[in-house]
GROMACS .gro file of C-alpha atoms in nm:
model
  482
    1MET     CA    1  11.989  10.285  14.562
    2SER     CA    2  11.826  10.399  14.245
    3VAL     CA    3  11.981  10.606  13.962
    4PHE     CA    4  11.795  10.923  14.085
    5SER     CA    5  11.867  10.873  14.457
    6THR     CA    6  12.239  10.819  14.389
    7LEU     CA    7  12.255  11.143  14.190
    8LEU     CA    8  12.042  11.334  14.452
    9SER     CA    9  12.273  11.216  14.733
   10ARG     CA   10  12.577  11.322  14.532
   11HIS     CA   11  12.443  11.668  14.487
   12ILE     CA   12  12.332  11.705  14.852
   13SER     CA   13  12.690  11.601  14.961
   14SER     CA   14  12.880  11.813  14.718
   15LYS     CA   15  12.672  12.123  14.765
   16ASN     CA   16  12.633  12.091  15.145
   17ILE     CA   17  12.253  12.098  15.124
   18LYS     CA   18  12.048  12.095  15.450
   19VAL     CA   19  11.797  11.818  15.393
   20ALA     CA   20  11.537  11.961  15.638
   21ASN     CA   21  11.534  12.297  15.460
   22MET     CA   22  11.513  12.128  15.116
   23ALA     CA   23  11.225  11.907  15.234
   24THR     CA   24  11.035  12.210  15.358
   25TYR     CA   25  11.101  12.399  15.035
   26CYS     CA   26  10.966  12.103  14.825
   27ASN     CA   27  10.663  12.059  15.066
   28ILE     CA   28  10.760  11.696  15.142
   29ASP     CA   29  10.752  11.532  15.482
   30ARG     CA   30  11.109  11.497  15.616
   31SER     CA   31  11.078  11.121  15.671
   32ASN     CA   32  10.946  11.072  15.316
   33PHE     CA   33  11.225  11.294  15.184
   34TYR     CA   34  11.484  11.069  15.344
   35LYS     CA   35  11.315  10.771  15.181
   36ILE     CA   36  11.359  10.947  14.843
   37ILE     CA   37  11.731  11.007  14.919
   38HIS     CA   38  11.784  10.634  15.009
   39GLY     CA   39  11.594  10.516  14.700
   40ASP     CA   40  11.299  10.368  14.893
   41ARG     CA   41  11.048  10.604  14.739
   42ASN     CA   42  11.021  10.801  14.409
   43PRO     CA   43  10.954  11.176  14.406
   44PRO     CA   44  10.576  11.246  14.355
   45SER     CA   45  10.616  11.429  14.025
   46ARG     CA   46  10.854  11.575  13.769
   47GLU     CA   47  10.760  11.927  13.900
   48VAL     CA   48  10.884  11.827  14.247
   49VAL     CA   49  11.209  11.703  14.097
   50ALA     CA   50  11.253  12.031  13.915
   51LYS     CA   51  11.189  12.217  14.243
   52MET     CA   52  11.462  12.005  14.409
   53GLY     CA   53  11.703  12.112  14.133
   54GLN     CA   54  11.613  12.475  14.184
   55PHE     CA   55  11.678  12.454  14.550
   56MET     CA   56  12.025  12.300  14.488
   57CYS     CA   57  12.096  12.569  14.224
   58LEU     CA   58  12.174  12.308  13.957
   59MET     CA   59  12.327  12.429  13.633
   60PRO     CA   60  12.123  12.358  13.310
   61SER     CA   61  12.334  12.051  13.225
   62GLU     CA   62  12.300  11.920  13.586
   63MET     CA   63  11.920  11.984  13.580
   64ASN     CA   64  11.888  11.790  13.254
   65GLU     CA   65  12.077  11.498  13.404
   66PHE     CA   66  11.875  11.519  13.722
   67LEU     CA   67  11.541  11.507  13.535
   68GLU     CA   68  11.674  11.227  13.312
   69ALA     CA   69  11.769  11.022  13.619
   70TYR     CA   70  11.411  11.068  13.754
   71LYS     CA   71  11.268  10.950  13.424
   72ILE     CA   72  11.493  10.644  13.415
   73ASP     CA   73  11.369  10.534  13.754
   74MET     CA   74  11.008  10.593  13.664
   75ILE     CA   75  11.004  10.384  13.346
   76GLY     CA   76  11.307  10.154  13.397
   77GLU     CA   77  11.657  10.185  13.259
   78ASP     CA   78  11.604   9.942  12.968
   79ASN     CA   79  11.283  10.104  12.858
   80TYR     CA   80  11.432  10.455  12.885
   81TYR     CA   81  11.735  10.379  12.671
   82ARG     CA   82  11.551  10.168  12.417
   83ARG     CA   83  11.301  10.451  12.359
   84LYS     CA   84  11.592  10.692  12.336
   85ASN     CA   85  11.756  10.460  12.075
   86VAL     CA   86  11.431  10.476  11.864
   87MET     CA   87  11.432  10.855  11.886
   88ASP     CA   88  11.796  10.851  11.773
   89LEU     CA   89  11.720  10.617  11.483
   90ILE     CA   90  11.429  10.844  11.365
   91ASP     CA   91  11.652  11.154  11.386
   92ALA     CA   92  11.944  10.983  11.210
   93PHE     CA   93  11.729  10.850  10.934
   94ASN     CA   94  11.553  11.177  10.879
   95GLN     CA   95  11.871  11.379  10.879
   96ARG     CA   96  12.055  11.114  10.670
   97ALA     CA   97  12.334  11.184  10.915
   98TYR     CA   98  12.504  10.850  10.934
   99PHE     CA   99  12.601  10.788  10.567
  100ALA     CA  100  12.886  10.981  10.413
  101PRO     CA  101  12.839  11.191  10.094
  102SER     CA  102  12.862  11.037   9.751
  103SER     CA  103  13.190  10.975   9.574
  104THR     CA  104  13.383  10.933   9.897
  105TYR     CA  105  13.490  10.574   9.826
  106ASN     CA  106  13.566  10.597   9.453
  107SER     CA  107  13.916  10.714   9.534
  108VAL     CA  108  14.006  10.386   9.711
  109THR     CA  109  13.968  10.168   9.406
  110SER     CA  110  14.290  10.044   9.261
  111PRO     CA  111  14.345   9.932   8.887
  112VAL     CA  112  14.634   9.714   8.997
  113PHE     CA  113  14.431   9.544   9.268
  114THR     CA  114  14.136   9.500   9.022
  115GLN     CA  115  14.370   9.330   8.766
  116GLN     CA  116  14.497   9.101   9.038
  117MET     CA  117  14.147   9.002   9.141
  118GLU     CA  118  14.058   8.919   8.776
  119ASN     CA  119  14.325   8.645   8.750
  120PRO     CA  120  14.112   8.325   8.727
  121ALA     CA  121  14.361   8.129   8.936
  122SER     CA  122  14.404   8.389   9.194
  123LEU     CA  123  14.343   8.342   9.566
  124ILE     CA  124  14.432   8.669   9.728
  125SER     CA  125  14.507   8.711  10.101
  126LEU     CA  126  14.424   9.045  10.257
  127ASP     CA  127  14.635   9.152  10.550
  128SER     CA  128  14.494   9.491  10.661
  129SER     CA  129  14.164   9.672  10.699
  130LEU     CA  130  14.267   9.890  10.404
  131GLU     CA  131  14.316   9.596  10.169
  132VAL     CA  132  13.979   9.445  10.291
  133THR     CA  133  13.815   9.783  10.211
  134LEU     CA  134  13.982   9.790   9.872
  135ALA     CA  135  13.847   9.440   9.793
  136VAL     CA  136  13.496   9.521   9.912
  137THR     CA  137  13.492   9.842   9.702
  138ASN     CA  138  13.608   9.662   9.389
  139LEU     CA  139  13.353   9.382   9.434
  140PHE     CA  140  13.060   9.618   9.496
  141TYR     CA  141  13.130   9.857   9.211
  142GLN     CA  142  13.217   9.578   8.967
  143GLU     CA  143  12.887   9.383   9.044
  144ALA     CA  144  12.678   9.695   9.032
  145GLU     CA  145  12.777   9.748   8.667
  146GLN     CA  146  12.661   9.398   8.559
  147PRO     CA  147  12.342   9.371   8.352
  148GLN     CA  148  12.190   9.156   8.629
  149GLY     CA  149  12.414   9.222   8.928
  150HIS     CA  150  12.368   8.999   9.236
  151ILE     CA  151  12.540   9.044   9.566
  152ARG     CA  152  12.494   8.821   9.864
  153LEU     CA  153  12.602   8.935  10.212
  154LEU     CA  154  12.662   8.747  10.534
  155LEU     CA  155  12.761   9.062  10.716
  156GLN     CA  156  12.704   9.249  11.036
  157PRO     CA  157  12.716   9.627  11.092
  158GLY     CA  158  13.044   9.742  11.224
  159GLU     CA  159  13.281  10.036  11.248
  160ASP     CA  160  13.384   9.987  10.883
  161SER     CA  161  13.234  10.162  10.578
  162PHE     CA  162  13.102   9.855  10.392
  163PHE     CA  163  12.739   9.951  10.389
  164GLN     CA  164  12.819  10.311  10.293
  165ILE     CA  165  13.024  10.176  10.000
  166LEU     CA  166  12.735   9.942   9.897
  167LYS     CA  167  12.484  10.227   9.897
  168GLN     CA  168  12.709  10.442   9.681
  169ALA     CA  169  12.807  10.165   9.440
  170GLY     CA  170  12.436  10.071   9.391
  171GLU     CA  171  12.299  10.418   9.360
  172ASP     CA  172  12.014  10.412   9.102
  173LYS     CA  173  12.118  10.066   8.990
  174GLU     CA  174  11.771   9.903   8.937
  175ASN     CA  175  11.950   9.607   8.778
  176LEU     CA  176  12.126   9.522   9.099
  177THR     CA  177  11.984   9.275   9.361
  178VAL     CA  178  12.136   9.252   9.705
  179GLU     CA  179  12.046   8.970   9.951
  180HIS     CA  180  12.161   9.005  10.302
  181ILE     CA  181  12.155   8.762  10.598
  182LEU     CA  182  12.185   8.941  10.933
  183CYS     CA  183  12.221   8.810  11.290
  184LEU     CA  184  11.991   8.975  11.541
  185ASN     CA  185  12.041   8.955  11.913
  186SER     CA  186  11.818   8.703  12.071
  187THR     CA  187  11.775   8.884  12.397
  188ALA     CA  188  11.572   9.205  12.450
  189SER     CA  189  11.785   9.318  12.740
  190MET     CA  190  12.000   9.625  12.700
  191PRO     CA  191  12.381   9.576  12.706
  192TYR     CA  192  12.616   9.802  12.909
  193SER     CA  193  12.654  10.020  12.600
  194ARG     CA  194  12.286  10.122  12.642
  195GLN     CA  195  12.243  10.065  12.269
  196ASP     CA  196  11.983   9.818  12.149
  197TYR     CA  197  12.181   9.607  11.898
  198ASN     CA  198  11.882   9.526  11.682
  199LEU     CA  199  11.795   9.890  11.650
  200TYR     CA  200  12.154   9.963  11.564
  201CYS     CA  201  12.133   9.708  11.282
  202LEU     CA  202  11.809   9.861  11.158
  203GLN     CA  203  11.958  10.211  11.161
  204THR     CA  204  12.254  10.085  10.959
  205ILE     CA  205  12.057   9.906  10.683
  206LEU     CA  206  11.761  10.143  10.631
  207PRO     CA  207  11.955  10.389  10.410
  208LEU     CA  208  12.029  10.097  10.172
  209TYR     CA  209  11.668  10.124  10.058
  210LEU     CA  210  11.725  10.484   9.956
  211ALA     CA  211  11.983  10.389   9.685
  212GLY     CA  212  11.735  10.243   9.438
  213PHE     CA  213  11.861   9.885   9.399
  214HIS     CA  214  11.654   9.578   9.503
  215TYR     CA  215  11.748   9.491   9.858
  216ASP     CA  216  11.615   9.191  10.052
  217ILE     CA  217  11.723   9.125  10.409
  218TYR     CA  218  11.677   8.807  10.620
  219TYR     CA  219  11.759   8.746  10.987
  220TYR     CA  220  11.833   8.473  11.234
  221TYR     CA  221  11.884   8.488  11.615
  222ASP     CA  222  12.190   8.435  11.827
  223ASN     CA  223  12.336   8.600  12.137
  224TYR     CA  224  12.535   8.824  11.912
  225ILE     CA  225  12.668   9.057  12.186
  226SER     CA  226  12.856   8.772  12.355
  227ARG     CA  227  12.940   8.596  12.029
  228ALA     CA  228  13.099   8.907  11.877
  229SER     CA  229  13.358   8.919  12.152
  230THR     CA  230  13.485   8.561  12.084
  231LEU     CA  231  13.755   8.457  11.843
  232ARG     CA  232  13.598   8.361  11.510
  233LEU     CA  233  13.768   8.268  11.187
  234PHE     CA  234  13.622   8.454  10.881
  235PRO     CA  235  13.257   8.477  10.987
  236TYR     CA  236  13.159   8.721  10.711
  237LEU     CA  237  13.101   8.651  10.340
  238ILE     CA  238  13.047   8.879  10.042
  239LEU     CA  239  12.949   8.679   9.736
  240THR     CA  240  12.908   8.819   9.380
  241SER     CA  241  12.868   8.648   9.044
  242SER     CA  242  13.245   8.629   9.001
  243HIS     CA  243  13.411   8.648   9.345
  244ALA     CA  244  13.376   8.533   9.704
  245LEU     CA  245  13.534   8.734   9.990
  246LEU     CA  246  13.573   8.594  10.337
  247ILE     CA  247  13.635   8.856  10.611
  248SER     CA  248  13.756   8.805  10.966
  249GLY     CA  249  13.555   8.913  11.266
  250ASN     CA  250  13.768   9.222  11.328
  251ARG     CA  251  13.761   9.316  10.952
  252GLN     CA  252  14.141   9.315  10.945
  253LYS     CA  253  14.197   9.005  10.730
  254GLY     CA  254  14.036   8.853  10.429
  255ILE     CA  255  14.061   8.598  10.142
  256VAL     CA  256  13.934   8.660   9.795
  257PHE     CA  257  13.837   8.362   9.572
  258HIS     CA  258  13.788   8.390   9.194
  259ASP     CA  259  13.784   8.015   9.094
  260LYS     CA  260  13.451   7.907   8.952
  261GLU     CA  261  13.436   7.594   9.155
  262MET     CA  262  13.482   7.789   9.474
  263ILE     CA  263  13.221   8.036   9.377
  264HIS     CA  264  12.980   7.749   9.320
  265PHE     CA  265  13.075   7.605   9.658
  266PHE     CA  266  12.993   7.934   9.835
  267GLU     CA  267  12.667   7.964   9.644
  268ASN     CA  268  12.562   7.626   9.779
  269VAL     CA  269  12.657   7.735  10.128
  270TRP     CA  270  12.451   8.055  10.082
  271ASN     CA  271  12.152   7.868   9.948
  272ASP     CA  272  12.160   7.630  10.247
  273TYR     CA  273  12.172   7.932  10.488
  274ARG     CA  274  11.878   8.086  10.314
  275LYS     CA  275  11.663   7.789  10.411
  276HIS     CA  276  11.714   7.871  10.782
  277VAL     CA  277  11.643   8.246  10.793
  278ASN     CA  278  11.334   8.467  10.777
  279PRO     CA  279  11.263   8.794  10.593
  280LEU     CA  280  11.297   9.098  10.822
  281PHE     CA  281  11.044   9.295  10.619
  282PHE     CA  282  10.743   9.237  10.400
  283GLN     CA  283  10.778   9.487  10.119
  284ILE     CA  284  10.483   9.662   9.956
  285ARG     CA  285  10.599   9.798   9.619
  286ASP     CA  286  10.318  10.030   9.493
  287ALA     CA  287  10.024  10.245   9.601
  288TYR     CA  288   9.763   9.999   9.475
  289SER     CA  289   9.918   9.712   9.679
  290GLN     CA  290   9.934   9.962   9.975
  291LEU     CA  291   9.561  10.021   9.949
  292ASN     CA  292   9.488   9.644   9.968
  293TYR     CA  293   9.737   9.608  10.248
  294TRP     CA  294   9.571   9.879  10.460
  295LYS     CA  295   9.225   9.735  10.392
  296ASN     CA  296   9.344   9.406  10.540
  297VAL     CA  297   9.509   9.576  10.836
  298MET     CA  298   9.194   9.774  10.928
  299ALA     CA  299   8.973   9.475  10.878
  300ARG     CA  300   9.149   9.265  11.130
  301ASN     CA  301   9.255   9.529  11.387
  302ARG     CA  302   9.008   9.665  11.645
  303ASP     CA  303   9.263   9.793  11.900
  304ARG     CA  304   9.410  10.136  11.935
  305SER     CA  305   9.675  10.218  11.677
  306TYR     CA  306   9.949  10.482  11.673
  307CYS     CA  307  10.106  10.658  11.383
  308LEU     CA  308  10.403  10.895  11.366
  309MET     CA  309  10.337  11.103  11.057
  310ILE     CA  310  10.544  11.326  10.832
  311THR     CA  311  10.234  11.521  10.737
  312PRO     CA  312   9.881  11.492  10.906
  313CYS     CA  313   9.674  11.195  10.804
  314PHE     CA  314   9.414  11.309  10.549
  315THR     CA  315   9.327  10.970  10.408
  316PRO     CA  316   8.973  10.951  10.556
  317TYR     CA  317   8.881  11.297  10.413
  318ILE     CA  318   8.992  11.275  10.056
  319THR     CA  319   8.682  11.277   9.830
  320ALA     CA  320   8.612  11.099   9.496
  321ASP     CA  321   8.620  11.432   9.322
  322MET     CA  322   8.960  11.509   9.462
  323LEU     CA  323   9.092  11.171   9.356
  324ARG     CA  324   8.963  11.214   8.998
  325LYS     CA  325   9.107  11.570   8.982
  326HIS     CA  326   9.456  11.497   9.124
  327LEU     CA  327   9.550  11.137   9.030
  328THR     CA  328   9.814  11.153   8.762
  329VAL     CA  329   9.815  10.784   8.668
  330ARG     CA  330   9.531  10.725   8.418
  331THR     CA  331   9.457  10.359   8.394
  332SER     CA  332   9.155  10.144   8.294
  333ASN     CA  333   9.100  10.041   8.652
  334GLN     CA  334   9.119  10.392   8.796
  335GLU     CA  335   8.748  10.407   8.886
  336THR     CA  336   8.786  10.073   9.057
  337PHE     CA  337   9.080  10.210   9.255
  338ILE     CA  338   8.880  10.514   9.361
  339SER     CA  339   8.589  10.299   9.459
  340ASP     CA  340   8.810  10.073   9.663
  341TYR     CA  341   8.975  10.371   9.824
  342LEU     CA  342   8.638  10.514   9.934
  343VAL     CA  343   8.524  10.176  10.068
  344TYR     CA  344   8.851  10.155  10.265
  345THR     CA  345   8.819  10.503  10.417
  346LYS     CA  346   8.465  10.440  10.528
  347SER     CA  347   8.573  10.113  10.695
  348ILE     CA  348   8.833  10.283  10.916
  349ASN     CA  349   8.675  10.234  11.256
  350THR     CA  350   8.992  10.157  11.449
  351PRO     CA  351   9.093  10.444  11.690
  352VAL     CA  352   9.424  10.572  11.547
  353THR     CA  353   9.620  10.833  11.738
  354SER     CA  354   9.848  11.019  11.498
  355TYR     CA  355  10.145  11.228  11.587
  356PHE     CA  356  10.272  11.518  11.365
  357SER     CA  357  10.430  11.860  11.408
  358GLU     CA  358  10.330  12.220  11.343
  359GLU     CA  359  10.607  12.231  11.088
  360SER     CA  360  10.437  11.948  10.890
  361VAL     CA  361  10.108  12.147  10.883
  362LEU     CA  362  10.300  12.444  10.754
  363TYR     CA  363  10.468  12.224  10.483
  364PHE     CA  364  10.124  12.093  10.376
  365LEU     CA  365   9.979  12.447  10.361
  366LYS     CA  366  10.272  12.567  10.151
  367THR     CA  367  10.294  12.276   9.907
  368GLY     CA  368   9.960  12.085   9.903
  369LEU     CA  369  10.163  11.759   9.913
  370ILE     CA  370  10.068  11.461  10.134
  371ASP     CA  371  10.380  11.258  10.210
  372GLU     CA  372  10.206  10.926  10.284
  373PHE     CA  373  10.142  10.902   9.903
  374PRO     CA  374  10.405  10.890   9.631
  375HIS     CA  375  10.443  11.240   9.483
  376ASP     CA  376  10.438  11.108   9.124
  377LEU     CA  377  10.092  10.965   9.186
  378TYR     CA  378   9.904  11.292   9.226
  379THR     CA  379   9.921  11.669   9.183
  380ALA     CA  380   9.925  11.912   9.470
  381VAL     CA  381   9.583  11.990   9.616
  382SER     CA  382   9.459  12.346   9.595
  383MET     CA  383   9.459  12.596   9.883
  384GLU     CA  384   9.081  12.558   9.919
  385GLU     CA  385   9.121  12.184   9.940
  386ARG     CA  386   9.406  12.224  10.193
  387ILE     CA  387   9.187  12.423  10.419
  388TYR     CA  388   8.903  12.174  10.374
  389LEU     CA  389   9.121  11.877  10.472
  390LEU     CA  390   9.254  12.058  10.780
  391GLU     CA  391   8.899  12.149  10.884
  392CYS     CA  392   8.800  11.783  10.851
  393LEU     CA  393   9.099  11.687  11.071
  394LEU     CA  394   9.011  11.940  11.346
  395SER     CA  395   8.645  11.854  11.351
  396ASP     CA  396   8.720  11.481  11.369
  397VAL     CA  397   8.960  11.501  11.664
  398THR     CA  398   8.727  11.311  11.906
  399LEU     CA  399   8.695  11.013  11.675
  400ARG     CA  400   9.045  11.030  11.526
  401PRO     CA  401   9.264  11.194  11.782
  402PHE     CA  402   9.590  11.352  11.700
  403ARG     CA  403   9.878  11.503  11.904
  404LEU     CA  404  10.080  11.802  11.783
  405LEU     CA  405  10.454  11.770  11.844
  406ARG     CA  406  10.630  12.078  11.980
  407LYS     CA  407  10.925  11.992  11.759
  408SER     CA  408  10.951  11.782  11.444
  409LEU     CA  409  11.104  11.443  11.477
  410GLY     CA  410  11.350  11.473  11.186
  411HIS     CA  411  11.324  11.626  10.839
  412ILE     CA  412  11.019  11.736  10.654
  413PRO     CA  413  10.963  11.619  10.386
  414GLY     CA  414  11.118  11.271  10.343
  415GLY     CA  415  11.118  11.161  10.703
  416LEU     CA  416  11.027  10.828  10.859
  417PHE     CA  417  10.654  10.734  10.892
  418ILE     CA  418  10.585  10.465  11.162
  419TYR     CA  419  10.253  10.288  11.218
  420VAL     CA  420  10.183  10.035  11.490
  421ASP     CA  421   9.883   9.839  11.628
  422SER     CA  422   9.848   9.526  11.826
  423ALA     CA  423   9.959   9.306  11.533
  424THR     CA  424  10.143   9.530  11.282
  425ALA     CA  425  10.447   9.758  11.276
  426TYR     CA  426  10.505   9.940  10.949
  427LEU     CA  427  10.774  10.182  10.820
  428GLN     CA  428  10.725  10.417  10.523
  429PHE     CA  429  10.969  10.661  10.367
  430GLN     CA  430  11.040  10.829  10.035
  431ILE     CA  431  11.313  10.689   9.813
  432ALA     CA  432  11.448  10.783   9.471
  433GLN     CA  433  11.234  10.940   9.199
  434ASN     CA  434  10.943  11.037   9.430
  435LYS     CA  435  10.867  10.672   9.506
  436VAL     CA  436  10.764  10.548   9.846
  437MET     CA  437  10.900  10.243  10.025
  438TYR     CA  438  10.661  10.043  10.251
  439LEU     CA  439  10.812   9.794  10.496
  440GLN     CA  440  10.612   9.580  10.740
  441ILE     CA  441  10.839   9.458  11.024
  442GLU     CA  442  10.826   9.085  11.054
  443GLU     CA  443  11.060   9.043  11.357
  444SER     CA  444  10.905   9.046  11.705
  445ASN     CA  445  11.165   9.235  11.904
  446LEU     CA  446  11.163   9.532  11.663
  447PHE     CA  447  10.782   9.521  11.649
  448ASN     CA  448  10.758   9.541  12.027
  449THR     CA  449  11.017   9.819  12.043
  450PHE     CA  450  10.830  10.045  11.804
  451HIS     CA  451  10.491   9.964  11.963
  452ASP     CA  452  10.632  10.050  12.310
  453PHE     CA  453  10.786  10.373  12.174
  454LEU     CA  454  10.469  10.505  12.012
  455GLU     CA  455  10.237  10.389  12.291
  456ASN     CA  456  10.446  10.566  12.556
  457MET     CA  457  10.562  10.887  12.406
  458ASP     CA  458  10.641  11.159  12.663
  459ASP     CA  459  10.362  11.409  12.716
  460SER     CA  460  10.616  11.685  12.730
  461LEU     CA  461  10.679  11.637  12.351
  462PHE     CA  462  10.328  11.757  12.272
  463TYR     CA  463  10.101  12.064  12.291
  464SER     CA  464   9.769  12.019  12.470
  465GLU     CA  465   9.465  11.950  12.247
  466GLU     CA  466   9.345  12.309  12.292
  467GLU     CA  467   9.683  12.453  12.207
  468SER     CA  468   9.714  12.223  11.907
  469ILE     CA  469   9.384  12.320  11.755
  470SER     CA  470   9.457  12.692  11.818
  471ARG     CA  471   9.794  12.676  11.657
  472ILE     CA  472   9.668  12.490  11.345
  473ARG     CA  473   9.380  12.735  11.307
  474LYS     CA  474   9.621  13.025  11.328
  475LEU     CA  475   9.831  12.880  11.040
  476MET     CA  476   9.514  12.820  10.840
  477GLU     CA  477   9.400  13.183  10.889
  478GLU     CA  478   9.741  13.314  10.779
  479PHE     CA  479   9.716  13.121  10.445
  480GLN     CA  480   9.352  13.206  10.396
  481THR     CA  481   9.422  13.584  10.422
  482ALA     CA  482   9.749  13.575  10.229
   0.00000   0.00000   0.00000
């Protein structure tokens, strides 16, 4: 039996439902209705499922579970939970909900422990999760203060606070470089936890980019879900310029090395590992490089693309006069940049479906800010220009379709921007000092996951095209008459 039919049978039994009466109420032939109960046939539509729930007098929580079961059967359990995991990742990133507030971990540093670690001959054994956390905290904060700090990690996300500590220790430390080797799960199937492990890893590491230090991450494949449940002796390594810390698989034990020969030994081990891993992201570090990147993407792509936006996509409608008026960075090659920009916008022939919310339109009308560009690169556009750009967006809906979300996916501004086409998956978000981080995903499972998510977003999340245009026009009229 299917997930839906099992739940339907349970409700029929517990509520003493007469199947013949329910079939008649739902306008379904009785024999077909029994096939639905036994899992041999799916209900014809979501509306029929809702009607079944109404007949059985389901409570709101029961109705939500009932509709969810129907959706799981329609798209498959793995697809359903993986798409749900992506939605959870977007929400968590936008709300910054999964990293603790600053200064939480300063209190666990210990002067006595630090002094012990600085003994050149010391080899310290750690016998509890607290001692391991103390060592991690000392090493991260100590290396972050170095003129050219360098931390190398062979470390998986876990229930501990190691990545939170790293983010806080490295806050605004532009002198700090962190290299990280991560094991991704080699199989795309969902475990019993219904949590895609690779998405879980991505959700854990993304906030590290917000801190302001230089972060490079690399990956390799293994069946991590099964490997994590086996007994392993010290699989994790934290290596700084002065210390090496080995950590057990359960994070309960550790060994700290301070001897220079041992540090050199682990550096050689690390360098050997680096030869066998691949970068998880290709980073684009400034707006000029971003422009060249997008020119290349659009030149090679002719398939439909999808884009989850923080604010609507106004790139094709920005004029040369607007660029000259609002660009704040005055350089000798500014006219070249403007010329390249206009050539790029005229070359956008790929059909791109963009998703954004009514709240994002309101944010743009209030501020004149376009979140796909770094805020320190330009000044806010005028109200007249805001209306002009929105008019362009509405008049171009046939060639460049958009869908208006009923509810924002996360926080505006500062949320997660996602672009996918047949060959590219791309994340963008604001980091410190009004800068923007651009990350092209280089790993195939994550690429496929984001492509599947944006290509198959649920219609119930959106207004119709007529409603969308009407609601945007209403907001424009409110600001024009204000």
